[in-house]
Short mmCIF file of C-alpha atoms and ligand atoms in Angstrom, two decimals:
data_model
loop_
_atom_site.label_atom_id
_atom_site.label_comp_id
_atom_site.label_asym_id
_atom_site.label_seq_id
_atom_site.Cartn_x
_atom_site.Cartn_y
_atom_site.Cartn_z
CA UNK N 14 -107.59 -122.93 -121.88
CA UNK N 15 -106.62 -124.05 -125.09
CA UNK N 16 -108.03 -122.60 -128.00
CA UNK N 17 -107.10 -124.50 -131.42
CA UNK N 18 -107.08 -122.74 -134.82
CA UNK N 19 -109.27 -125.23 -136.13
CA UNK N 20 -111.33 -127.90 -134.56
CA UNK N 21 -112.91 -130.83 -136.98
CA UNK N 22 -115.64 -133.11 -136.21
CA UNK N 23 -115.13 -136.40 -138.32
CA UNK N 24 -112.40 -138.76 -138.65
CA UNK N 25 -113.35 -139.94 -142.44
CA UNK N 26 -110.90 -139.53 -145.50
CA UNK N 27 -112.24 -135.66 -145.91
CA UNK N 28 -111.28 -134.74 -141.92
CA UNK N 29 -108.01 -136.36 -141.85
CA UNK N 30 -107.01 -134.76 -144.98
CA UNK N 31 -108.19 -131.44 -143.65
CA UNK N 32 -106.39 -132.10 -140.22
CA UNK N 33 -102.91 -132.79 -142.25
CA UNK N 34 -103.21 -129.88 -144.74
CA UNK N 35 -104.18 -127.62 -141.44
CA UNK N 36 -101.23 -128.61 -139.26
CA UNK N 37 -99.01 -128.46 -142.54
CA UNK N 38 -99.85 -124.71 -142.96
CA UNK N 39 -98.61 -124.38 -139.00
CA UNK N 40 -101.99 -124.43 -137.50
CA UNK N 41 -103.12 -125.98 -134.05
CA UNK N 42 -105.53 -128.72 -134.94
CA UNK N 43 -107.99 -130.95 -133.06
CA UNK N 44 -110.03 -133.68 -135.11
CA UNK N 45 -112.89 -135.70 -132.77
CA UNK N 46 -113.78 -138.91 -134.20
CA UNK N 47 -116.43 -140.61 -132.65
CA UNK N 48 -115.01 -144.12 -133.46
CA UNK N 49 -111.84 -144.87 -135.53
CA UNK N 50 -110.34 -143.03 -138.21
CA UNK N 51 -111.86 -144.39 -141.50
CA UNK N 52 -113.94 -147.21 -140.15
CA UNK N 53 -117.13 -145.63 -141.93
CA UNK N 54 -117.55 -145.04 -145.68
CA UNK N 55 -113.71 -143.93 -146.35
CA UNK N 56 -112.48 -146.89 -145.01
CA UNK N 57 -115.44 -149.58 -146.77
CA UNK N 58 -115.83 -147.96 -150.12
CA UNK N 59 -115.19 -149.60 -153.60
CA UNK N 60 -111.74 -147.69 -154.05
CA UNK N 61 -112.26 -146.46 -157.36
CA UNK N 62 -110.13 -143.16 -158.03
CA UNK N 63 -112.00 -141.58 -160.69
CA UNK N 64 -112.67 -138.27 -162.35
CA UNK N 65 -114.45 -139.46 -165.56
CA UNK N 66 -118.06 -138.84 -165.34
CA UNK N 67 -118.09 -136.26 -162.65
CA UNK N 68 -120.32 -133.12 -163.05
CA UNK N 69 -118.78 -130.15 -164.38
CA UNK N 70 -119.21 -128.63 -160.93
CA UNK N 71 -117.12 -131.37 -159.17
CA UNK N 72 -114.38 -131.33 -161.82
CA UNK N 73 -112.10 -128.73 -160.48
CA UNK N 74 -112.13 -130.36 -156.97
CA UNK N 75 -111.52 -134.05 -158.29
CA UNK N 76 -108.49 -132.57 -160.71
CA UNK N 77 -107.16 -131.07 -157.28
CA UNK N 78 -107.74 -134.25 -155.41
CA UNK N 79 -105.94 -136.28 -158.35
CA UNK N 80 -102.98 -134.04 -158.22
CA UNK N 81 -102.47 -134.88 -154.50
CA UNK N 82 -103.49 -138.98 -155.23
CA UNK N 83 -100.10 -138.53 -157.52
CA UNK N 84 -97.66 -137.39 -154.63
CA UNK N 85 -98.91 -139.36 -151.61
CA UNK N 86 -95.81 -141.03 -151.14
CA UNK N 87 -94.12 -137.63 -150.20
CA UNK N 88 -97.41 -136.04 -148.50
CA UNK N 89 -97.82 -139.08 -146.11
CA UNK N 90 -95.13 -141.84 -146.62
CA UNK N 91 -97.34 -144.28 -148.74
CA UNK N 92 -99.56 -144.37 -151.93
CA UNK N 93 -102.10 -146.27 -150.17
CA UNK N 94 -101.70 -149.03 -153.39
CA UNK N 95 -102.96 -146.05 -155.58
CA UNK N 96 -102.39 -147.52 -158.93
CA UNK N 97 -103.34 -145.78 -162.28
CA UNK N 98 -104.94 -148.72 -164.00
CA UNK N 99 -107.24 -145.90 -165.78
CA UNK N 100 -111.31 -146.07 -166.05
CA UNK N 101 -112.59 -147.41 -168.77
CA UNK N 102 -116.36 -146.31 -169.22
CA UNK N 103 -118.27 -148.44 -171.54
CA UNK N 104 -121.26 -147.56 -173.93
CA UNK N 105 -124.04 -149.86 -174.03
CA UNK N 106 -125.80 -148.28 -176.92
CA UNK N 107 -125.16 -145.78 -179.79
CA UNK N 108 -126.88 -143.12 -177.90
CA UNK N 109 -124.62 -143.49 -174.44
CA UNK N 110 -121.57 -143.74 -177.05
CA UNK N 111 -122.67 -140.09 -178.32
CA UNK N 112 -123.03 -138.78 -174.73
CA UNK N 113 -119.49 -140.04 -174.15
CA UNK N 114 -118.31 -137.84 -177.18
CA UNK N 115 -119.97 -135.00 -175.40
CA UNK N 116 -118.92 -135.62 -171.94
CA UNK N 117 -115.20 -135.73 -173.61
CA UNK N 118 -115.34 -132.10 -175.04
CA UNK N 119 -116.90 -131.18 -171.01
CA UNK N 120 -113.51 -132.83 -169.58
CA UNK N 121 -111.10 -131.42 -171.95
CA UNK N 122 -112.53 -128.31 -170.76
CA UNK N 123 -111.35 -128.96 -167.39
CA UNK N 124 -107.78 -130.34 -168.73
CA UNK N 125 -108.98 -133.75 -168.60
CA UNK N 126 -107.92 -136.07 -171.36
CA UNK N 127 -110.27 -139.06 -172.34
CA UNK N 128 -109.62 -141.37 -175.02
CA UNK N 129 -112.63 -142.89 -177.02
CA UNK N 130 -112.42 -146.29 -178.12
CA UNK N 131 -114.69 -147.88 -180.84
CA UNK N 132 -116.78 -151.02 -180.72
CA UNK N 133 -114.19 -153.12 -182.45
CA UNK N 134 -111.12 -151.49 -180.59
CA UNK N 135 -112.79 -152.24 -177.46
CA UNK N 136 -112.94 -156.15 -178.32
CA UNK N 137 -109.06 -155.98 -179.50
CA UNK N 138 -107.77 -154.07 -176.46
CA UNK N 139 -109.86 -155.70 -173.62
CA UNK N 140 -110.68 -159.05 -174.66
CA UNK N 141 -112.25 -160.23 -171.44
CA UNK N 142 -115.43 -158.01 -172.07
CA UNK N 143 -118.51 -159.63 -173.25
CA UNK N 144 -119.96 -158.79 -176.57
CA UNK N 145 -122.94 -156.22 -177.13
CA UNK N 146 -120.93 -152.95 -176.27
CA UNK N 147 -120.70 -149.77 -178.39
CA UNK N 148 -117.66 -148.08 -177.17
CA UNK N 149 -116.21 -146.60 -174.60
CA UNK N 150 -114.26 -143.79 -172.88
CA UNK N 151 -110.66 -144.64 -171.11
CA UNK N 152 -109.47 -141.80 -168.66
CA UNK N 153 -105.60 -143.11 -168.64
CA UNK N 154 -105.06 -140.89 -165.46
CA UNK N 155 -107.91 -142.65 -163.35
CA UNK N 156 -107.40 -145.83 -161.39
CA UNK N 157 -107.87 -147.20 -157.75
CA UNK N 158 -106.26 -147.49 -154.42
CA UNK N 159 -107.02 -149.40 -150.94
CA UNK N 160 -109.66 -147.67 -148.83
CA UNK N 161 -108.42 -149.34 -145.67
CA UNK N 162 -105.15 -147.50 -146.04
CA UNK N 163 -106.09 -144.04 -146.48
CA UNK N 164 -107.64 -142.00 -144.06
CA UNK N 165 -105.58 -143.96 -141.27
CA UNK N 166 -102.53 -143.04 -143.24
CA UNK N 167 -103.65 -139.24 -143.66
CA UNK N 168 -104.24 -139.29 -139.96
CA UNK N 169 -100.80 -140.62 -139.03
CA UNK N 170 -99.26 -138.14 -141.19
CA UNK N 171 -101.58 -135.44 -139.78
CA UNK N 172 -100.88 -136.52 -135.91
CA UNK N 173 -96.98 -136.28 -137.09
CA UNK N 174 -97.55 -133.19 -138.54
CA UNK N 175 -98.48 -131.59 -134.94
CA UNK N 176 -102.34 -132.42 -135.00
CA UNK N 177 -104.44 -133.49 -132.20
CA UNK N 178 -105.95 -136.72 -133.11
CA UNK N 179 -108.56 -138.03 -130.78
CA UNK N 180 -110.84 -141.04 -131.60
CA UNK N 181 -113.43 -142.51 -129.85
CA UNK N 182 -114.63 -138.83 -129.37
CA UNK N 183 -118.28 -138.12 -130.18
CA UNK N 184 -119.28 -134.73 -130.33
CA UNK N 185 -122.86 -134.50 -129.39
CA UNK N 186 -122.93 -130.55 -129.55
CA UNK N 187 -121.37 -127.32 -130.92
CA UNK N 188 -122.28 -123.65 -130.75
CA UNK N 189 -120.85 -120.40 -131.43
CA UNK N 190 -118.66 -119.10 -128.34
CA UNK N 191 -117.13 -115.77 -128.40
CA UNK N 192 -115.42 -115.51 -131.82
CA UNK N 193 -114.98 -119.17 -132.14
CA UNK N 194 -117.00 -122.35 -131.41
CA UNK N 195 -117.46 -124.39 -128.08
CA UNK N 196 -117.37 -128.44 -128.55
CA UNK N 197 -119.05 -130.91 -126.07
CA UNK N 198 -117.21 -134.17 -126.58
CA UNK N 199 -118.32 -136.99 -124.51
CA UNK N 200 -118.77 -136.94 -121.15
CA UNK N 201 -115.89 -134.21 -120.53
CA UNK N 202 -117.11 -131.23 -118.39
CA UNK N 203 -114.93 -128.69 -120.27
CA UNK N 204 -116.29 -128.15 -123.56
CA UNK N 205 -113.23 -128.11 -126.84
CA UNK N 206 -112.62 -124.37 -127.74
CA UNK N 207 -111.52 -123.45 -131.91
CA UNK N 208 -111.74 -120.65 -133.33
CA UNK N 209 -112.78 -122.41 -136.57
CA UNK N 210 -115.20 -125.54 -137.21
CA UNK N 211 -115.08 -127.85 -139.87
CA UNK N 212 -117.95 -130.28 -140.38
CA UNK N 213 -116.77 -133.03 -142.25
CA UNK N 214 -119.29 -136.06 -140.45
CA UNK N 215 -120.07 -137.49 -143.78
CA UNK N 216 -123.33 -139.01 -143.46
CA UNK N 217 -123.91 -137.17 -139.98
CA UNK N 218 -122.85 -134.05 -141.81
CA UNK N 219 -126.52 -132.86 -141.66
CA UNK N 220 -127.23 -133.22 -138.35
CA UNK N 221 -124.05 -131.32 -137.54
CA UNK N 222 -124.81 -128.41 -139.81
CA UNK N 223 -128.61 -128.20 -138.35
CA UNK N 224 -127.00 -127.49 -134.81
CA UNK N 225 -126.26 -124.04 -136.60
CA UNK N 226 -129.72 -123.57 -138.47
CA UNK N 227 -128.14 -124.78 -141.92
CA UNK N 228 -130.83 -127.53 -142.31
CA UNK N 229 -130.49 -129.85 -145.28
CA UNK N 230 -131.94 -132.64 -146.59
CA UNK N 231 -128.88 -135.34 -146.52
CA UNK N 232 -130.31 -138.81 -147.47
CA UNK N 233 -128.25 -141.96 -147.23
CA UNK N 234 -127.16 -144.76 -149.34
CA UNK N 235 -125.51 -148.13 -149.13
CA UNK N 236 -123.60 -149.48 -151.82
CA UNK N 237 -123.73 -153.01 -152.39
CA UNK N 238 -120.20 -154.48 -152.63
CA UNK N 239 -118.85 -157.83 -153.59
CA UNK N 240 -115.37 -159.26 -153.67
CA UNK N 241 -114.22 -162.35 -155.46
CA UNK N 242 -111.13 -165.32 -154.61
CA UNK N 243 -107.74 -164.20 -156.01
CA UNK N 244 -107.94 -164.56 -160.04
CA UNK N 245 -105.01 -164.44 -162.18
CA UNK N 246 -104.22 -161.06 -163.27
CA UNK N 247 -106.49 -160.45 -166.44
CA UNK N 248 -108.01 -156.76 -165.92
CA UNK N 249 -106.84 -153.69 -166.73
CA UNK N 250 -108.83 -150.47 -166.38
CA UNK N 251 -111.26 -150.01 -163.25
CA UNK N 252 -114.77 -150.26 -165.30
CA UNK N 253 -117.60 -148.92 -164.98
CA UNK N 254 -120.56 -148.31 -167.48
CA UNK N 255 -122.87 -145.18 -168.50
CA UNK N 256 -125.86 -144.31 -166.24
CA UNK N 257 -123.99 -146.15 -163.44
CA UNK N 258 -124.94 -149.96 -162.76
CA UNK N 259 -122.39 -152.39 -162.39
CA UNK N 260 -118.58 -150.98 -161.84
CA UNK N 261 -115.70 -153.67 -161.32
CA UNK N 262 -112.03 -153.55 -161.06
CA UNK N 263 -109.01 -156.36 -160.21
CA UNK N 264 -107.05 -155.54 -157.09
CA UNK N 265 -103.22 -156.31 -157.86
CA UNK N 266 -103.60 -159.91 -155.74
CA UNK N 267 -106.08 -160.82 -158.10
CA UNK N 268 -109.53 -160.76 -156.07
CA UNK N 269 -111.93 -158.78 -158.42
CA UNK N 270 -114.02 -156.16 -156.77
CA UNK N 271 -117.75 -155.11 -157.86
CA UNK N 272 -120.35 -153.39 -157.04
CA UNK N 273 -124.00 -152.55 -158.36
CA UNK N 274 -127.22 -151.75 -156.43
CA UNK N 275 -127.51 -150.37 -152.65
CA UNK N 276 -128.08 -152.49 -149.58
CA UNK N 277 -129.75 -150.84 -146.35
CA UNK N 278 -128.36 -148.77 -144.09
CA UNK N 279 -129.59 -147.19 -140.15
CA UNK N 280 -127.39 -144.27 -139.84
CA UNK N 281 -129.03 -143.92 -136.27
CA UNK N 282 -127.31 -147.17 -135.38
CA UNK N 283 -124.21 -146.56 -137.79
CA UNK N 284 -125.26 -150.25 -139.36
CA UNK N 285 -125.31 -151.04 -142.95
CA UNK N 286 -125.84 -154.69 -144.45
CA UNK N 287 -125.90 -155.80 -148.34
CA UNK N 288 -128.95 -157.61 -149.83
CA UNK N 289 -128.76 -160.96 -151.08
CA UNK N 290 -130.83 -160.24 -154.25
CA UNK N 291 -128.93 -157.49 -154.82
CA UNK N 292 -125.89 -159.29 -154.66
CA UNK N 293 -127.34 -161.95 -157.15
CA UNK N 294 -128.15 -158.86 -159.48
CA UNK N 295 -124.56 -157.37 -159.22
CA UNK N 296 -122.96 -160.49 -160.23
CA UNK N 297 -125.50 -161.43 -162.92
CA UNK N 298 -124.63 -157.74 -164.28
CA UNK N 299 -120.75 -158.59 -163.56
CA UNK N 300 -120.93 -161.65 -165.53
CA UNK N 301 -122.20 -160.19 -168.49
CA UNK N 302 -119.45 -157.20 -168.53
CA UNK N 303 -116.78 -160.29 -167.91
CA UNK N 304 -118.10 -163.62 -168.66
CA UNK N 305 -115.02 -165.59 -167.32
CA UNK N 306 -116.26 -164.01 -163.73
CA UNK N 307 -119.07 -167.06 -164.00
CA UNK N 308 -115.94 -169.37 -162.80
CA UNK N 309 -115.19 -166.92 -159.67
CA UNK N 310 -116.02 -167.88 -156.57
CA UNK N 311 -117.66 -164.96 -154.73
CA UNK N 312 -116.13 -164.59 -151.22
CA UNK N 313 -117.67 -161.81 -149.36
CA UNK N 314 -120.15 -158.85 -149.79
CA UNK N 315 -120.46 -155.87 -147.62
CA UNK N 316 -121.66 -152.02 -147.79
CA UNK N 317 -121.00 -149.06 -145.89
CA UNK N 318 -123.29 -145.55 -145.00
CA UNK N 319 -122.58 -142.73 -147.35
CA UNK N 320 -124.29 -139.14 -146.99
CA UNK N 321 -126.17 -138.63 -150.50
CA UNK N 322 -127.74 -135.25 -151.52
CA UNK N 323 -130.89 -134.73 -153.33
CA UNK N 324 -129.14 -133.51 -156.68
CA UNK N 325 -126.18 -135.90 -156.11
CA UNK N 326 -123.62 -133.50 -155.15
CA UNK N 327 -121.66 -132.71 -152.10
CA UNK N 328 -121.97 -129.93 -149.84
CA UNK N 329 -119.04 -127.81 -149.49
CA UNK N 330 -117.87 -124.54 -148.55
CA UNK N 331 -118.56 -121.77 -145.98
CA UNK N 332 -121.84 -121.75 -143.67
CA UNK N 333 -124.24 -119.08 -144.96
CA UNK N 334 -125.22 -118.45 -141.14
CA UNK N 335 -122.10 -119.03 -138.97
CA UNK N 336 -118.83 -117.39 -139.92
CA UNK N 337 -115.87 -119.79 -139.16
CA UNK N 338 -117.48 -122.78 -139.56
CA UNK N 339 -117.22 -124.80 -142.74
CA UNK N 340 -119.06 -127.75 -144.51
CA UNK N 341 -117.82 -130.74 -146.83
CA UNK N 342 -120.38 -133.56 -146.70
CA UNK N 343 -123.11 -135.87 -148.53
CA UNK N 344 -120.47 -136.75 -151.02
CA UNK N 345 -122.95 -138.79 -152.75
CA UNK N 346 -120.55 -141.65 -153.57
CA UNK N 347 -117.62 -139.83 -155.24
CA UNK N 348 -115.87 -138.87 -151.65
CA UNK N 349 -112.94 -141.02 -151.87
CA UNK N 350 -111.54 -139.66 -154.94
CA UNK N 351 -112.38 -136.21 -153.44
CA UNK N 352 -111.32 -136.59 -149.86
CA UNK N 353 -107.26 -135.74 -150.21
CA UNK N 354 -108.59 -132.33 -152.51
CA UNK N 355 -111.27 -131.77 -150.08
CA UNK N 356 -108.58 -131.62 -147.10
CA UNK N 357 -106.84 -129.20 -149.03
CA UNK N 358 -109.52 -126.86 -150.21
CA UNK N 359 -110.95 -126.73 -146.35
CA UNK N 360 -107.59 -125.90 -144.74
CA UNK N 361 -107.29 -122.77 -147.45
CA UNK N 362 -111.28 -121.97 -146.73
CA UNK N 363 -110.37 -121.66 -142.99
CA UNK N 364 -107.08 -120.10 -143.06
CA UNK N 365 -107.02 -118.06 -146.11
CA UNK N 366 -110.90 -117.50 -146.47
CA UNK N 367 -110.66 -118.54 -149.87
CA UNK N 368 -109.56 -121.00 -152.36
CA UNK N 369 -108.24 -121.06 -155.97
CA UNK N 370 -110.23 -124.00 -156.61
CA UNK N 371 -114.02 -123.68 -157.71
CA UNK N 372 -116.20 -124.86 -155.78
CA UNK N 373 -119.36 -122.47 -155.79
CA UNK N 374 -121.44 -124.93 -157.49
CA UNK N 375 -121.31 -127.12 -154.39
CA UNK N 376 -122.28 -124.69 -151.78
CA UNK N 377 -124.89 -125.73 -149.17
CA UNK N 378 -126.66 -122.31 -150.10
CA UNK N 379 -128.37 -124.34 -153.35
CA UNK N 380 -130.45 -125.76 -151.16
CA UNK N 381 -131.14 -122.33 -148.96
CA UNK N 382 -132.07 -120.09 -152.56
CA UNK N 383 -133.80 -117.43 -150.18
CA UNK N 384 -131.01 -116.76 -148.37
CA UNK N 385 -127.75 -116.26 -150.41
CA UNK N 386 -128.57 -117.38 -154.05
CA UNK N 387 -131.62 -115.29 -155.00
CA UNK N 388 -133.11 -118.37 -156.34
CA UNK N 389 -130.87 -119.51 -158.59
CA UNK N 390 -130.71 -123.17 -158.86
CA UNK N 391 -127.50 -125.03 -158.51
CA UNK N 392 -128.22 -126.47 -162.07
CA UNK N 393 -127.94 -123.10 -163.44
CA UNK N 394 -124.48 -122.31 -161.72
CA UNK N 395 -123.11 -125.64 -163.58
CA UNK N 396 -123.88 -124.63 -166.83
CA UNK N 397 -126.38 -126.25 -169.60
CA UNK N 398 -125.56 -130.11 -169.17
CA UNK N 399 -126.50 -130.00 -165.39
CA UNK N 400 -129.64 -131.59 -165.13
CA UNK N 401 -130.97 -135.50 -164.57
CA UNK N 402 -128.79 -137.19 -167.61
CA UNK N 403 -125.66 -135.64 -165.82
CA UNK N 404 -126.38 -136.65 -162.37
CA UNK N 405 -126.90 -140.53 -163.77
CA UNK N 406 -123.56 -140.11 -165.47
CA UNK N 407 -122.09 -138.99 -162.37
CA UNK N 408 -123.26 -142.31 -160.66
CA UNK N 409 -121.29 -145.41 -160.14
CA UNK N 410 -117.82 -145.47 -158.51
C1 FAD W 19 -119.94 -149.09 -150.21
C2 FAD W 19 -119.41 -147.68 -150.55
C3 FAD W 19 -118.70 -147.20 -151.74
C4 FAD W 19 -118.30 -146.38 -152.38
N1 FAD W 19 -117.25 -146.36 -153.53
C5 FAD W 19 -116.63 -145.55 -153.85
C6 FAD W 19 -115.58 -145.30 -154.43
O1 FAD W 19 -115.25 -145.97 -155.07
N2 FAD W 19 -115.39 -143.91 -154.80
C7 FAD W 19 -115.43 -142.93 -154.21
O2 FAD W 19 -114.69 -141.64 -154.62
N3 FAD W 19 -116.40 -142.75 -153.34
C8 FAD W 19 -116.86 -144.11 -153.06
N4 FAD W 19 -117.78 -144.04 -152.27
C9 FAD W 19 -118.15 -142.81 -151.30
C10 FAD W 19 -116.82 -142.39 -150.07
O3 FAD W 19 -116.62 -143.47 -149.83
C11 FAD W 19 -117.32 -141.26 -149.15
O4 FAD W 19 -117.43 -140.23 -150.28
C12 FAD W 19 -116.44 -140.83 -148.35
O5 FAD W 19 -115.40 -141.52 -147.89
C13 FAD W 19 -117.03 -139.54 -147.58
O6 FAD W 19 -115.55 -139.50 -146.99
P1 FAD W 19 -116.31 -138.19 -145.78
O7 FAD W 19 -114.74 -138.29 -144.47
O8 FAD W 19 -116.56 -137.50 -145.69
O9 FAD W 19 -117.32 -139.35 -144.58
P2 FAD W 19 -116.63 -140.44 -143.42
O10 FAD W 19 -115.69 -141.47 -143.86
O11 FAD W 19 -118.28 -141.38 -143.62
O12 FAD W 19 -116.01 -140.05 -142.13
C14 FAD W 19 -117.48 -139.23 -141.67
C15 FAD W 19 -117.06 -139.54 -139.95
O13 FAD W 19 -117.49 -138.48 -139.21
C16 FAD W 19 -117.54 -139.40 -138.07
N5 FAD W 19 -118.63 -138.61 -137.45
C17 FAD W 19 -119.96 -138.04 -137.65
N6 FAD W 19 -120.77 -137.81 -136.57
C18 FAD W 19 -119.73 -137.36 -135.69
C19 FAD W 19 -119.76 -136.89 -134.21
N7 FAD W 19 -120.65 -136.30 -133.86
N8 FAD W 19 -119.04 -136.74 -133.73
C20 FAD W 19 -117.29 -137.36 -133.92
N9 FAD W 19 -117.43 -138.14 -135.30
C21 FAD W 19 -118.54 -137.98 -135.88
C22 FAD W 19 -118.42 -140.29 -138.32
O14 FAD W 19 -117.93 -141.59 -137.16
C23 FAD W 19 -117.02 -141.00 -139.79
O15 FAD W 19 -116.31 -141.81 -139.36
C24 FAD W 19 -118.19 -144.84 -151.45
C25 FAD W 19 -119.11 -145.31 -150.50
C26 FAD W 19 -119.53 -146.46 -149.83
C27 FAD W 19 -120.33 -146.68 -148.51
#
């Protein structure tokens, strides 16, 4: 019977990137996806590739991932429409502008350069913005990409590198078995066997973790998304505001995609839908931010199912209970930008037992303080700028 070096549960961007990075290292890999690769959150998100505003616990991973976004044509054979348009975070008040100044210094310590832009310069450089803004912060190396393309492209590249990518293959149970793991897949009589197990099951990640006693409270969110008809191209950077709220970007063919607020998700049935009243409020906020959108036709709204942890940060790292098991789920609205780097780091953890990318602040153990963290809170490990304010700034796409 085949015993794979690694089995991966979940064919979102995190799982497909892990399959590719493991295969490139010569490991034998099987990826098991319940539906189609990239059909859940990884394929229906807003498409923001944003480092600016990320929590310090997430920034090293975000930096690692950004490096991979820049070499995707060489790595997977396509850029997935990744464009370095920049990400402009807008302050509505002087107080928020002060927060942007503080965050600029935080980001600098991680090698992320941000340019502060005054109220007047903002109107000169981006005349399509509405009034009443106090200033902004531009991250020139951030941008946007087409989410429909990315996970499938990683899956194809992983397959070319030798990974066994199985779609329509639901894992209904997994357990430690000898020096590895057994997995029950669909109606197959024989379990799949692997030496290591990677849980990247997205909004269903906590359920998989619970099979091993790693119980955590993973909620779900369904960001409410909208897209307009194609318009003449006028927008530059991907736009967001301090504290979350509205976010907008214009794709190369001219449509403007924007999001604000949440729709509803039914995780058990894998169904989610946007809400009419949330869409109307999002449209109002979008028009406030970019007044010329008042003339645009809204053509479609949608949402997707995203796992969300209580502190708004993902779970990533080794299982505290089961050697050889690694978790990465609950990306809380950030996993599209992070996904390529998540796969690279998971491959290192699975094959080397360690990674040069600091991810300590994302450990699942922060929700089990008695087990391995001696009562230290995650924010204590993330530095003095952790806490609710930082969590708010980490929102939006
Ligand atoms: C509407 C929306 C907008 C967003 N906007 C952004 C953004 O602009 N920027 C950003 O960085 N992030 C954004 N996100 C978040 C981002 O999309 C996710 O964090 C990321 O895609 C998560 O990737 P994943 O691989 O962990 O999970 P998923 O893409 O959800 O993949 C998990 C996969 O696991 C499979 N699975 C689950 N259980 C099993 C099982 N038992 N057996 C087999 N397979 C299983 C599922 O079918 C699924 O395909 C957004 C999310 C949504 C929903």
